[in-house]
């Protein structure tokens, strides 16, 4: 038995989303403030001891509340926060879920239940609000012509009333769902009314908790917090103040030493199974330290009698000596080790508590972990989920553990592949407040004839690709562009630079031959993308290719030249002739989003630019980034001080003509004479104020800055305090 999918409505950014769960481990990814944390926290509220606040309703619900309060809108019902949970149940597990069967004719379809936070009685609620408004004291009228702040007595608005009375007027209700009344997208029939779950003898919450136990590990683990020591300090102070005398005799010290040794043995026996399982994690540290649990049992804090974690400095190449290995206190190991041990001990504790329930043990254990990657090295991030599932796997097939992880770690995502990944995408839906959709990347997991998805997964595993966490993406042609792109962004105007630097951009080096393979993924994610690529002009078909027939490369102004760049041919602007590419309109380079291709995408490539050299001017068109940079900064690149860039053409005492200079630059850049990485590093070392950004890249970055708007936080602000933002 496992959770197959959930639906969340009217909860913060999650206006109406469905999330499919993987049978073992599901990974939530997405930019900041996209709703990942909210998707976890709703479980803590409905299945735990949490409480909703008014500001947990989606932003449009707050507006609807006030419209209803003013009498300008009369909806069919007041806003409701809802959670649908669908279970996949095998026939041999059916007896465990018998209470959520919609009928006796059930045949191998998902079983579902709904939890709602809804008004107890909507009409009476509105009446009580009207009465409260009538009871408001009236502010005294000011003198004519005075400008003053007027006191607004409670409740001025319906949301004011609900802020104080929400849990008096709203309550949690539970329902059984009938799968036959839902379509294939799990949308209910318009006339469907679910049956209540629970009765006077057993509540709906108890039935839900009998099916699934939920545990959480928050992102805020406070590993460096010292406040936990305050109670010990207070007890020590109490002991010092009230002890009749210090313990100084040898017999007492011997007795305490014997007790400490016995307690160490006891702790070693109790923790042995857990510590043995921790050894399988293989976390590297100083001389591969083992964990040892030792007592803190000295005369001064004898009343505390607590235990602490130490690290045994064993040598893996030697057998254990007669004397124990030396140990170090907990503070002498890093936060990564502490974070790992904390999470594993917590998870094993959750698991043990679940398995120890002899009666009415829920068949499903759902463990939800926020951002486990904190302080962990990359190699462990990659295997973390697999290791945790190995620890939690239950030999009893009647019971199952499901893991849900939110992460900003590319290694965590890349190790799992696309199948269990759920992407939280921010969308506006034409409303002033952004909401989120949740996309199932397993839909991208269907292998096609060209191996595109296999390429994407391999690319993401072999590179540091943080596409799933970015506000926008820049796909670049090669290593030079990747290295200098942050520098080019710094060179933009103040407004553009601030907007670009204030956003989380990912810069991916993909090359013109492969950028088009990202097309489906970019559109699936709906992420704003700038493609910075090259014209890559080659000789027209059936042409001898001149002196460079071995490569087919030719200057961009060659008559009838075509591009070899698959991105320009297959994605944008879908043209092959260089002449057509040079005359392409802005609409060709940045077409408006469509239903099938919803992402904002623009391509930027070289265009004709007027270059001036020795009072001679001419329109030049480059075929690569380095060539375009040389033409836009012609005089500067020919200075002796810029020799390290590799674009300076030796004049041998006589300045070449503009045509000759352009030809030599073309040859050096395109036919092996230029070290492009050295060029990029040289540009990074130069003074930014002395050169300009190539025009085609400047145009593209300006478009990207205009396309990126600040994402509004959905959380409202109460009159008395700021509310936390929705994540």
XYZ file of C-alpha atoms in Angstrom:
727
model
C 0.000 0.000 0.000
C 1.346 3.414 -0.931
C 0.243 6.959 -1.749
C -0.073 7.297 -5.527
C -1.037 10.970 -5.797
C -2.348 13.954 -3.883
C -4.297 17.062 -4.787
C -3.901 20.337 -2.860
C -6.305 23.258 -3.217
C -6.264 26.844 -1.922
C -3.133 26.373 0.201
C -0.670 29.245 -0.190
C 0.908 29.117 -3.685
C -0.735 25.761 -4.365
C -4.047 26.967 -5.735
C -4.949 23.661 -7.360
C -2.141 21.167 -7.957
C -1.834 17.430 -8.293
C 1.356 15.611 -7.334
C 2.021 12.028 -8.326
C 4.087 10.098 -5.771
C 6.765 7.563 -6.613
C 6.209 4.242 -4.775
C 9.542 4.629 -2.950
C 11.038 8.136 -3.040
C 9.692 11.349 -4.563
C 11.888 14.413 -5.067
C 10.429 17.934 -5.025
C 12.505 20.500 -6.937
C 11.957 24.028 -8.175
C 13.026 27.639 -7.694
C 12.764 29.389 -4.347
C 9.229 30.243 -3.219
C 7.622 27.811 -5.633
C 5.595 25.838 -3.058
C 7.793 22.831 -2.222
C 7.724 23.418 1.525
C 3.977 24.075 1.439
C 3.377 20.662 -0.138
C 5.049 19.098 2.892
C 3.606 21.372 5.563
C -0.005 20.655 4.632
C 0.583 17.063 5.779
C 1.896 18.327 9.107
C -1.239 20.393 9.626
C -3.855 17.870 8.500
C -2.184 14.736 9.911
C -0.277 16.288 12.792
C -0.814 18.911 15.441
C -0.340 21.986 13.256
C -2.945 24.713 12.831
C -3.973 26.761 9.830
C -3.814 30.525 9.888
C -5.788 32.913 7.716
C -2.665 33.523 5.649
C -2.428 29.860 4.661
C -5.275 30.488 2.208
C -4.204 31.347 -1.338
C -4.009 35.077 -2.013
C -7.111 35.173 -4.199
C -9.061 33.578 -1.334
C -8.166 36.531 0.894
C -9.557 38.895 -1.740
C -12.658 36.720 -2.053
C -13.208 36.800 1.706
C -13.225 40.601 1.702
C -15.435 40.782 -1.391
C -17.936 38.537 0.390
C -17.681 40.680 3.503
C -18.497 43.806 1.478
C -21.401 42.023 -0.158
C -19.958 42.476 -3.653
C -19.666 38.717 -4.305
C -21.797 35.820 -3.161
C -19.912 32.601 -3.979
C -21.461 29.160 -3.843
C -19.275 28.498 -0.803
C -16.517 30.197 1.151
C -12.910 29.206 0.382
C -11.830 25.773 1.591
C -8.298 24.365 1.957
C -8.318 20.796 0.697
C -6.080 17.737 0.481
C -7.046 14.666 -1.558
C -4.942 11.562 -0.864
C -5.123 8.608 -3.243
C -3.777 5.207 -2.203
C -2.677 2.332 -4.383
C -3.877 -0.770 -2.524
C -3.247 -4.396 -3.394
C -6.025 -6.888 -2.805
C -4.183 -8.586 0.070
C -3.943 -5.187 1.838
C -7.586 -4.330 1.311
C -8.624 -5.225 4.851
C -6.410 -2.397 6.142
C -8.211 0.189 4.015
C -11.722 -1.194 4.383
C -12.977 2.014 6.016
C -12.259 4.125 2.927
C -13.908 1.750 0.449
C -16.535 3.750 -1.485
C -18.644 0.629 -2.027
C -18.682 -3.157 -2.008
C -18.165 -3.389 -5.782
C -14.574 -2.063 -5.581
C -12.242 -3.615 -8.154
C -8.553 -2.705 -8.136
C -8.924 1.082 -8.443
C -7.246 3.728 -6.267
C -8.826 4.442 -2.904
C -9.072 8.056 -1.875
C -9.994 10.328 0.964
C -10.342 14.082 1.252
C -9.496 16.360 4.160
C -10.887 19.900 4.138
C -10.517 22.927 6.366
C -13.922 24.475 5.833
C -16.548 26.667 7.521
C -18.673 24.930 10.127
C -21.713 26.901 8.932
C -21.133 29.524 6.238
C -24.411 31.434 6.596
C -24.131 31.675 10.387
C -20.498 32.757 9.982
C -21.518 35.679 7.783
C -24.292 36.621 10.193
C -21.867 36.701 13.122
C -19.510 38.871 11.081
C -22.330 41.331 10.312
C -23.251 41.449 13.984
C -19.630 42.091 14.947
C -19.489 44.958 12.473
C -22.643 46.490 13.947
C -21.083 46.347 17.403
C -18.004 48.314 16.345
C -17.471 51.593 18.205
C -17.575 54.582 15.887
C -14.539 56.849 15.661
C -15.242 60.506 16.674
C -15.585 62.902 13.763
C -12.650 65.253 13.293
C -12.855 68.999 12.765
C -13.592 70.152 9.260
C -10.444 70.514 7.236
C -8.348 68.402 9.602
C -6.148 65.644 8.216
C -5.730 62.889 10.776
C -5.426 59.130 11.097
C -8.817 57.593 11.879
C -9.016 54.607 14.209
C -10.557 51.585 12.495
C -12.361 49.416 15.038
C -12.389 45.616 14.663
C -13.580 44.076 12.426
C -13.219 46.465 9.513
C -13.049 43.640 6.958
C -14.085 40.008 6.807
C -10.418 38.971 6.920
C -10.034 40.972 10.162
C -12.828 38.915 11.662
C -11.409 35.597 10.436
C -7.924 36.436 11.645
C -9.235 36.286 15.215
C -12.055 33.768 14.855
C -10.760 31.362 12.203
C -10.643 28.289 14.454
C -13.992 29.141 15.976
C -15.651 29.332 12.565
C -13.657 26.726 10.580
C -13.089 23.042 11.272
C -11.575 19.969 9.604
C -13.829 17.528 7.736
C -13.018 14.113 6.253
C -14.571 12.372 3.240
C -14.336 9.120 1.284
C -13.695 9.549 -2.450
C -15.180 7.341 -5.166
C -12.680 6.915 -8.007
C -15.466 6.111 -10.479
C -16.741 9.704 -10.126
C -13.404 11.164 -11.254
C -12.028 11.476 -14.781
C -8.602 10.251 -15.911
C -7.058 13.500 -14.666
C -8.597 12.967 -11.221
C -11.025 15.849 -11.615
C -14.390 15.084 -9.958
C -17.727 15.278 -11.726
C -19.364 18.670 -11.248
C -22.294 17.173 -9.293
C -20.168 14.866 -7.144
C -20.577 15.109 -3.362
C -18.218 12.809 -1.415
C -19.429 10.762 1.542
C -18.332 11.789 5.055
C -15.616 9.685 6.679
C -15.913 8.756 10.334
C -18.772 8.619 12.801
C -19.474 9.085 16.468
C -17.310 6.093 17.411
C -14.264 6.795 15.222
C -13.205 10.147 13.813
C -12.017 10.726 10.268
C -8.627 11.872 11.561
C -8.168 8.634 13.480
C -9.012 6.601 10.387
C -6.519 8.594 8.310
C -3.811 8.190 10.956
C -4.499 4.452 11.042
C -3.526 4.287 7.364
C -0.411 6.449 7.264
C 2.098 7.718 9.814
C 3.899 10.911 8.770
C 7.222 12.148 10.164
C 9.185 15.263 9.230
C 12.764 16.473 9.285
C 12.794 20.231 8.880
C 15.418 22.196 6.976
C 16.088 24.223 10.139
C 17.979 21.606 12.125
C 19.984 24.071 14.313
C 23.043 21.850 14.411
C 25.183 24.629 15.834
C 22.593 25.772 18.391
C 23.897 25.761 21.977
C 20.597 26.539 23.686
C 20.102 22.833 24.428
C 22.832 23.142 27.066
C 20.945 25.705 29.151
C 19.121 23.119 31.287
C 22.373 21.314 32.055
C 23.972 24.572 33.136
C 21.051 25.305 35.417
C 21.273 21.861 37.030
C 25.011 22.274 37.508
C 24.454 25.603 39.202
C 21.810 24.021 41.429
C 24.209 21.234 42.369
C 27.057 23.613 43.174
C 24.811 25.813 45.302
C 23.206 23.012 47.274
C 25.871 20.327 47.579
C 27.005 19.886 51.163
C 30.644 19.454 50.127
C 32.732 18.624 47.061
C 33.389 14.942 46.349
C 37.070 14.544 47.059
C 37.635 11.108 48.619
C 39.184 8.369 46.537
C 36.481 5.799 47.292
C 33.769 8.061 45.888
C 35.808 8.783 42.766
C 36.462 5.040 42.301
C 32.763 4.308 42.586
C 31.939 6.963 40.018
C 34.631 5.646 37.671
C 33.228 2.109 37.931
C 29.726 3.415 37.255
C 30.925 5.337 34.207
C 32.651 2.263 32.788
C 29.529 0.149 33.275
C 27.352 2.828 31.685
C 29.710 2.985 28.682
C 29.258 -0.775 28.200
C 25.500 -0.396 28.470
C 25.403 2.457 25.958
C 27.627 0.500 23.568
C 25.238 -2.469 23.684
C 22.125 -0.315 23.195
C 23.539 1.692 20.276
C 25.463 -1.144 18.583
C 22.783 -2.033 15.961
C 22.219 1.610 15.019
C 25.925 2.478 14.828
C 26.552 -0.615 12.712
C 23.953 0.614 10.214
C 25.566 4.050 10.211
C 28.888 2.475 9.214
C 27.328 1.500 5.879
C 26.965 5.166 4.922
C 30.692 5.485 4.239
C 30.954 9.148 5.165
C 34.649 10.140 4.908
C 36.248 11.986 7.764
C 39.498 12.258 9.688
C 41.046 8.773 9.577
C 37.543 7.384 8.907
C 36.279 7.948 12.471
C 33.766 5.559 13.986
C 31.012 6.791 16.260
C 31.297 5.908 19.948
C 28.627 6.811 22.500
C 30.154 7.622 25.894
C 28.668 8.789 29.171
C 29.308 12.173 30.719
C 29.311 11.110 34.341
C 31.619 13.264 36.422
C 31.229 14.560 39.972
C 30.247 18.090 39.037
C 27.321 17.185 36.767
C 26.383 13.840 38.248
C 22.757 14.946 38.494
C 22.636 15.455 34.743
C 23.932 12.017 33.775
C 23.728 12.640 30.026
C 25.455 10.888 27.111
C 27.457 12.451 24.302
C 28.772 11.430 20.898
C 32.519 10.940 20.459
C 34.553 10.042 17.350
C 36.974 7.147 17.498
C 40.174 7.821 15.514
C 40.722 4.307 14.237
C 43.346 3.456 11.653
C 41.710 1.315 8.932
C 45.077 -0.221 8.071
C 45.749 -1.618 11.545
C 44.036 -4.004 13.875
C 42.730 -2.519 17.112
C 45.413 -2.137 19.795
C 44.976 -3.407 23.303
C 44.141 0.108 24.502
C 41.052 1.737 22.959
C 41.501 4.079 20.037
C 41.644 7.742 21.105
C 38.319 9.590 20.830
C 37.379 13.198 20.172
C 34.283 15.038 21.467
C 31.426 15.802 19.085
C 32.441 19.394 18.385
C 35.644 18.255 16.665
C 33.845 16.958 13.582
C 32.257 18.990 10.827
C 28.676 20.087 10.253
C 28.334 17.650 7.353
C 28.936 14.655 9.603
C 26.644 16.107 12.288
C 23.894 16.723 9.738
C 24.148 13.211 8.356
C 24.147 11.543 11.758
C 21.298 13.749 12.962
C 19.103 12.844 9.990
C 19.879 9.137 10.112
C 19.282 8.884 13.853
C 16.013 10.804 13.450
C 14.857 8.610 10.581
C 15.807 5.390 12.360
C 14.007 6.678 15.435
C 10.870 7.398 13.385
C 11.122 3.952 11.818
C 11.623 2.175 15.136
C 8.662 3.954 16.704
C 6.495 2.962 13.742
C 7.603 -0.687 13.742
C 7.223 -0.971 17.528
C 3.504 -0.260 17.349
C 2.098 -3.698 18.098
C -1.539 -2.767 17.660
C -3.036 -0.758 14.820
C 0.305 -0.108 13.146
C -0.334 2.040 10.046
C 0.643 0.102 6.923
C 2.367 3.151 5.411
C 5.137 5.316 6.856
C 5.652 8.627 5.030
C 8.946 10.373 5.853
C 9.325 13.939 4.555
C 12.775 15.573 4.587
C 13.558 19.190 3.741
C 16.864 19.931 2.002
C 18.968 17.001 3.273
C 22.009 18.246 1.349
C 23.030 20.889 3.912
C 26.778 20.556 4.606
C 26.978 17.165 2.847
C 29.719 16.603 0.286
C 28.636 15.991 -3.300
C 29.343 12.257 -3.365
C 27.106 11.621 -0.369
C 24.365 13.860 -1.762
C 24.283 11.589 -4.810
C 23.651 8.401 -2.842
C 21.730 9.862 0.111
C 18.213 8.802 -0.925
C 19.330 5.301 -1.916
C 21.176 4.833 1.384
C 18.193 6.035 3.409
C 15.816 3.700 1.566
C 18.196 0.796 2.241
C 18.045 1.609 5.957
C 14.255 1.844 5.971
C 13.337 -1.098 3.759
C 11.002 -3.356 5.739
C 11.174 -7.127 5.426
C 7.426 -7.318 6.026
C 5.819 -6.639 2.648
C 2.570 -5.634 4.368
C 4.257 -2.425 5.472
C 5.950 0.198 3.338
C 7.959 3.387 3.743
C 7.703 6.257 1.268
C 10.197 9.097 1.222
C 9.522 12.675 0.080
C 12.524 14.987 -0.228
C 12.664 18.673 -1.116
C 16.026 19.711 -2.478
C 18.100 22.375 -4.195
C 20.897 19.885 -4.865
C 21.688 18.961 -8.484
C 23.483 15.740 -7.370
C 20.356 14.530 -5.557
C 18.254 15.113 -8.673
C 20.724 13.726 -11.163
C 21.253 10.497 -9.257
C 17.532 9.755 -9.202
C 16.873 10.463 -12.880
C 13.676 12.060 -14.151
C 11.190 9.419 -12.958
C 10.672 10.479 -9.290
C 11.238 14.230 -9.807
C 8.329 16.651 -9.387
C 9.061 20.178 -10.585
C 7.281 23.124 -8.935
C 6.843 25.771 -11.627
C 5.812 29.323 -10.797
C 3.005 30.577 -13.043
C 0.910 33.735 -13.053
C -2.244 32.516 -14.843
C -2.880 36.140 -15.755
C -3.509 37.049 -12.117
C -1.624 39.645 -10.068
C -0.362 36.930 -7.705
C 1.770 34.014 -8.840
C 0.802 30.422 -8.173
C 2.565 27.148 -8.868
C 1.994 24.118 -11.020
C 3.623 20.780 -10.274
C 5.055 18.850 -13.217
C 5.861 15.159 -13.296
C 9.221 14.714 -14.992
C 8.538 11.023 -15.535
C 6.469 12.276 -18.480
C 9.837 13.268 -19.951
C 11.214 9.789 -19.360
C 9.957 8.157 -22.553
C 12.902 7.193 -24.720
C 12.666 8.431 -28.285
C 14.452 7.480 -31.453
C 17.088 10.203 -31.168
C 17.982 9.414 -27.557
C 17.246 12.993 -26.480
C 16.154 12.079 -22.971
C 19.107 9.763 -22.489
C 21.360 12.654 -23.547
C 19.690 15.054 -21.089
C 20.034 12.678 -18.159
C 23.664 11.945 -18.972
C 24.394 15.659 -19.381
C 22.852 16.467 -16.018
C 24.726 13.685 -14.268
C 28.088 14.656 -15.724
C 27.799 18.437 -15.271
C 26.759 20.768 -12.479
C 23.368 21.510 -13.986
C 21.003 23.464 -11.736
C 18.302 24.040 -14.340
C 15.551 22.805 -12.004
C 16.283 25.502 -9.430
C 16.840 28.544 -11.650
C 14.663 31.542 -12.446
C 16.028 31.571 -15.999
C 18.605 29.777 -18.122
C 21.319 30.938 -20.496
C 22.450 28.264 -22.950
C 25.844 29.162 -24.382
C 27.856 27.898 -27.322
C 31.183 27.056 -25.730
C 33.649 27.372 -22.900
C 34.575 30.982 -23.713
C 31.001 32.217 -23.397
C 30.457 30.214 -20.210
C 33.538 31.696 -18.548
C 32.880 35.319 -19.473
C 29.068 35.439 -19.296
C 29.037 36.669 -15.655
C 31.458 39.396 -16.745
C 29.220 40.346 -19.677
C 26.259 40.618 -17.292
C 28.300 42.951 -15.064
C 28.848 45.188 -18.111
C 25.132 45.713 -18.732
C 23.332 48.907 -17.746
C 22.477 49.361 -14.099
C 18.802 48.391 -14.380
C 19.459 45.310 -16.506
C 22.426 44.241 -14.389
C 20.480 44.546 -11.138
C 17.605 42.513 -12.505
C 19.878 39.811 -13.909
C 22.072 39.625 -10.821
C 19.007 39.631 -8.592
C 17.732 36.484 -10.301
C 19.018 32.944 -10.046
C 20.469 32.297 -13.518
C 21.960 29.025 -14.637
C 24.538 29.143 -17.440
C 24.825 25.886 -19.365
C 27.486 25.177 -21.955
C 25.690 23.048 -24.522
C 27.055 23.986 -27.957
C 25.056 24.792 -31.038
C 24.988 21.141 -32.046
C 23.174 20.084 -28.866
C 21.240 23.082 -27.516
C 18.148 22.053 -29.476
C 18.039 18.815 -27.458
C 17.014 20.938 -24.465
C 13.975 22.255 -26.313
C 11.439 19.781 -24.905
C 12.771 20.105 -21.356
C 12.844 23.919 -21.468
C 9.253 24.039 -22.677
C 8.152 21.352 -20.235
C 9.571 23.372 -17.339
C 8.386 26.661 -18.841
C 11.633 28.336 -17.843
C 12.654 31.621 -19.499
C 15.723 30.908 -21.644
C 18.272 32.871 -23.643
C 20.271 30.887 -26.202
C 23.617 32.485 -27.037
C 24.971 30.661 -30.043
C 27.054 31.121 -33.208
C 26.211 31.576 -36.879
C 28.633 28.746 -37.728
C 28.600 29.569 -41.437
C 29.731 26.854 -43.812
C 30.086 26.716 -47.561
C 26.922 26.086 -49.542
C 26.243 22.535 -50.747
C 28.238 21.364 -53.777
C 30.815 24.068 -53.159
C 34.492 23.295 -53.100
C 34.956 25.147 -49.778
C 38.070 26.877 -51.111
C 41.292 26.574 -49.170
C 39.465 25.194 -46.136
C 37.653 22.370 -47.852
C 38.534 20.051 -44.950
C 36.278 21.918 -42.508
C 33.641 23.514 -44.717
C 33.859 26.707 -42.649
C 33.581 29.964 -44.521
C 33.199 33.674 -43.697
C 29.639 34.642 -42.840
C 29.424 36.994 -45.835
C 30.112 34.165 -48.317
C 27.305 34.125 -50.933
C 24.736 31.370 -50.339
C 26.481 30.267 -47.129
C 24.437 28.115 -44.748
C 24.667 27.371 -41.045
C 25.781 24.088 -39.526
C 24.200 25.071 -36.203
C 21.355 22.655 -35.438
C 19.854 25.053 -32.894
C 19.352 27.710 -35.586
C 18.083 25.134 -38.053
C 15.729 23.138 -35.800
C 14.729 25.423 -32.919
C 15.029 29.181 -33.455
C 14.666 30.857 -35.877
C 14.452 27.627 -37.935
C 16.390 28.990 -40.889
C 19.373 27.568 -42.751
C 20.668 30.269 -45.119
C 22.975 32.809 -43.470
C 21.272 35.599 -45.422
C 17.916 34.585 -43.926
C 19.392 34.433 -40.437
C 20.863 37.919 -40.792
C 17.507 39.324 -41.882
C 15.470 37.486 -39.226
C 13.091 39.691 -37.247
C 12.798 39.951 -33.478
C 9.650 37.854 -33.736
C 11.654 35.124 -35.475
C 14.295 35.174 -32.730
C 11.857 35.424 -29.806
C 8.424 34.106 -30.807
C 5.608 34.491 -28.266
C 4.885 31.459 -26.067
C 2.232 29.040 -27.262
C 0.224 26.285 -25.622
C 2.618 23.636 -26.937
C 5.766 25.701 -26.284
C 4.956 27.803 -23.197
C 8.494 28.900 -22.324
C 9.817 32.354 -23.200
C 12.846 31.670 -25.402
C 15.087 33.959 -27.451
C 18.096 33.148 -29.574
C 21.061 35.517 -29.931
C 23.673 35.085 -32.655
C 26.079 37.288 -34.601
C 24.734 40.006 -36.888
C 26.380 42.514 -39.230
C 28.243 45.274 -37.358
C 30.085 48.330 -38.620
C 33.775 48.136 -37.695
C 36.249 51.011 -37.958
C 40.002 50.694 -38.407
C 42.406 53.497 -39.356
C 39.501 55.730 -40.456
C 38.193 52.927 -42.654
C 34.717 51.536 -41.917
C 32.929 48.441 -43.151
C 30.060 46.148 -42.155
C 31.510 42.863 -40.880
C 29.696 39.696 -39.840
C 31.354 37.212 -37.502
C 30.642 33.496 -37.358
C 31.792 32.964 -33.716
C 31.824 34.777 -30.371
C 35.563 35.506 -30.397
C 35.403 36.905 -33.911
C 32.420 39.104 -32.989
C 34.250 40.376 -29.923
C 37.251 41.289 -32.072
C 35.110 43.261 -34.554
C 33.200 45.148 -31.811
C 36.487 46.000 -30.036
C 38.772 46.193 -33.049
C 41.167 48.955 -31.986
C 41.431 47.718 -28.398
C 42.197 44.134 -29.427
C 45.069 45.350 -31.647
C 46.825 47.168 -28.799
C 50.106 45.620 -27.732
C 48.840 45.445 -24.146
C 46.122 42.996 -25.237
C 48.519 40.471 -26.735
C 47.410 37.826 -24.205
C 43.946 37.698 -25.752
C 45.365 36.164 -28.914
C 43.420 38.450 -31.275
C 46.215 40.907 -32.054
C 47.517 40.646 -35.615
C 51.208 41.481 -35.982
C 51.578 44.421 -38.381
C 55.303 43.939 -39.197
C 55.706 47.707 -39.272
C 52.742 48.438 -41.566
C 49.116 48.638 -40.465
C 46.966 46.175 -42.455
C 43.858 47.296 -44.261
C 40.485 46.651 -42.646
C 39.729 43.856 -45.135
C 43.088 42.198 -44.516
C 42.793 42.564 -40.747
C 39.298 41.047 -40.737
C 40.465 38.145 -42.907
C 43.403 37.390 -40.587
C 41.178 37.545 -37.500
C 38.697 35.202 -39.176
C 41.448 32.731 -40.033
C 43.001 32.773 -36.567
C 39.705 32.297 -34.751
C 38.131 29.705 -37.026
C 41.052 27.607 -38.173
C 42.918 26.638 -35.042
C 45.125 29.619 -34.334
C 43.312 30.862 -31.206
C 43.315 29.300 -27.741
C 39.723 30.140 -26.815
C 40.072 29.325 -23.133
C 43.173 31.500 -22.916
C 41.212 34.275 -24.654
C 38.423 34.042 -22.059
C 40.858 34.074 -19.140
C 42.705 37.027 -20.664
C 39.441 38.924 -21.020
C 38.614 38.231 -17.369
C 41.982 39.752 -16.389
C 41.491 42.901 -18.506
C 39.853 46.102 -17.286
C 36.105 45.814 -18.011
C 35.810 49.530 -18.688
C 38.066 49.259 -21.757
C 35.965 46.925 -23.904
C 32.301 46.508 -24.889
C 29.927 43.554 -24.917
C 29.324 42.101 -28.407
C 26.127 43.643 -29.694
C 24.179 40.404 -30.235
C 24.833 39.287 -26.639
C 23.902 42.719 -25.295
C 20.573 42.505 -27.149
C 19.929 39.043 -25.752
C 20.751 39.998 -22.162
C 18.535 43.067 -22.409
C 15.653 40.851 -23.561
C 16.316 38.473 -20.669
C 16.334 41.315 -18.132
C 13.016 42.601 -19.483
C 11.527 39.102 -19.382
C 12.491 38.565 -15.763
C 10.072 40.272 -13.444
C 10.244 40.080 -9.680
C 8.206 37.127 -8.453
C 5.707 38.487 -5.908
C 5.518 36.650 -2.615
C 2.072 35.266 -2.011
C 2.026 35.782 1.726
C -0.032 38.753 2.798
C 0.966 41.092 5.610
C -1.274 41.331 8.619
C -1.943 44.714 10.211
C 0.049 43.660 13.272
C 2.867 41.505 11.984
C 4.511 40.301 8.813
C 3.542 36.803 7.798
C 6.091 34.232 6.554
C 6.437 33.924 2.826
C 4.935 30.905 1.074
C 7.484 28.369 -0.062
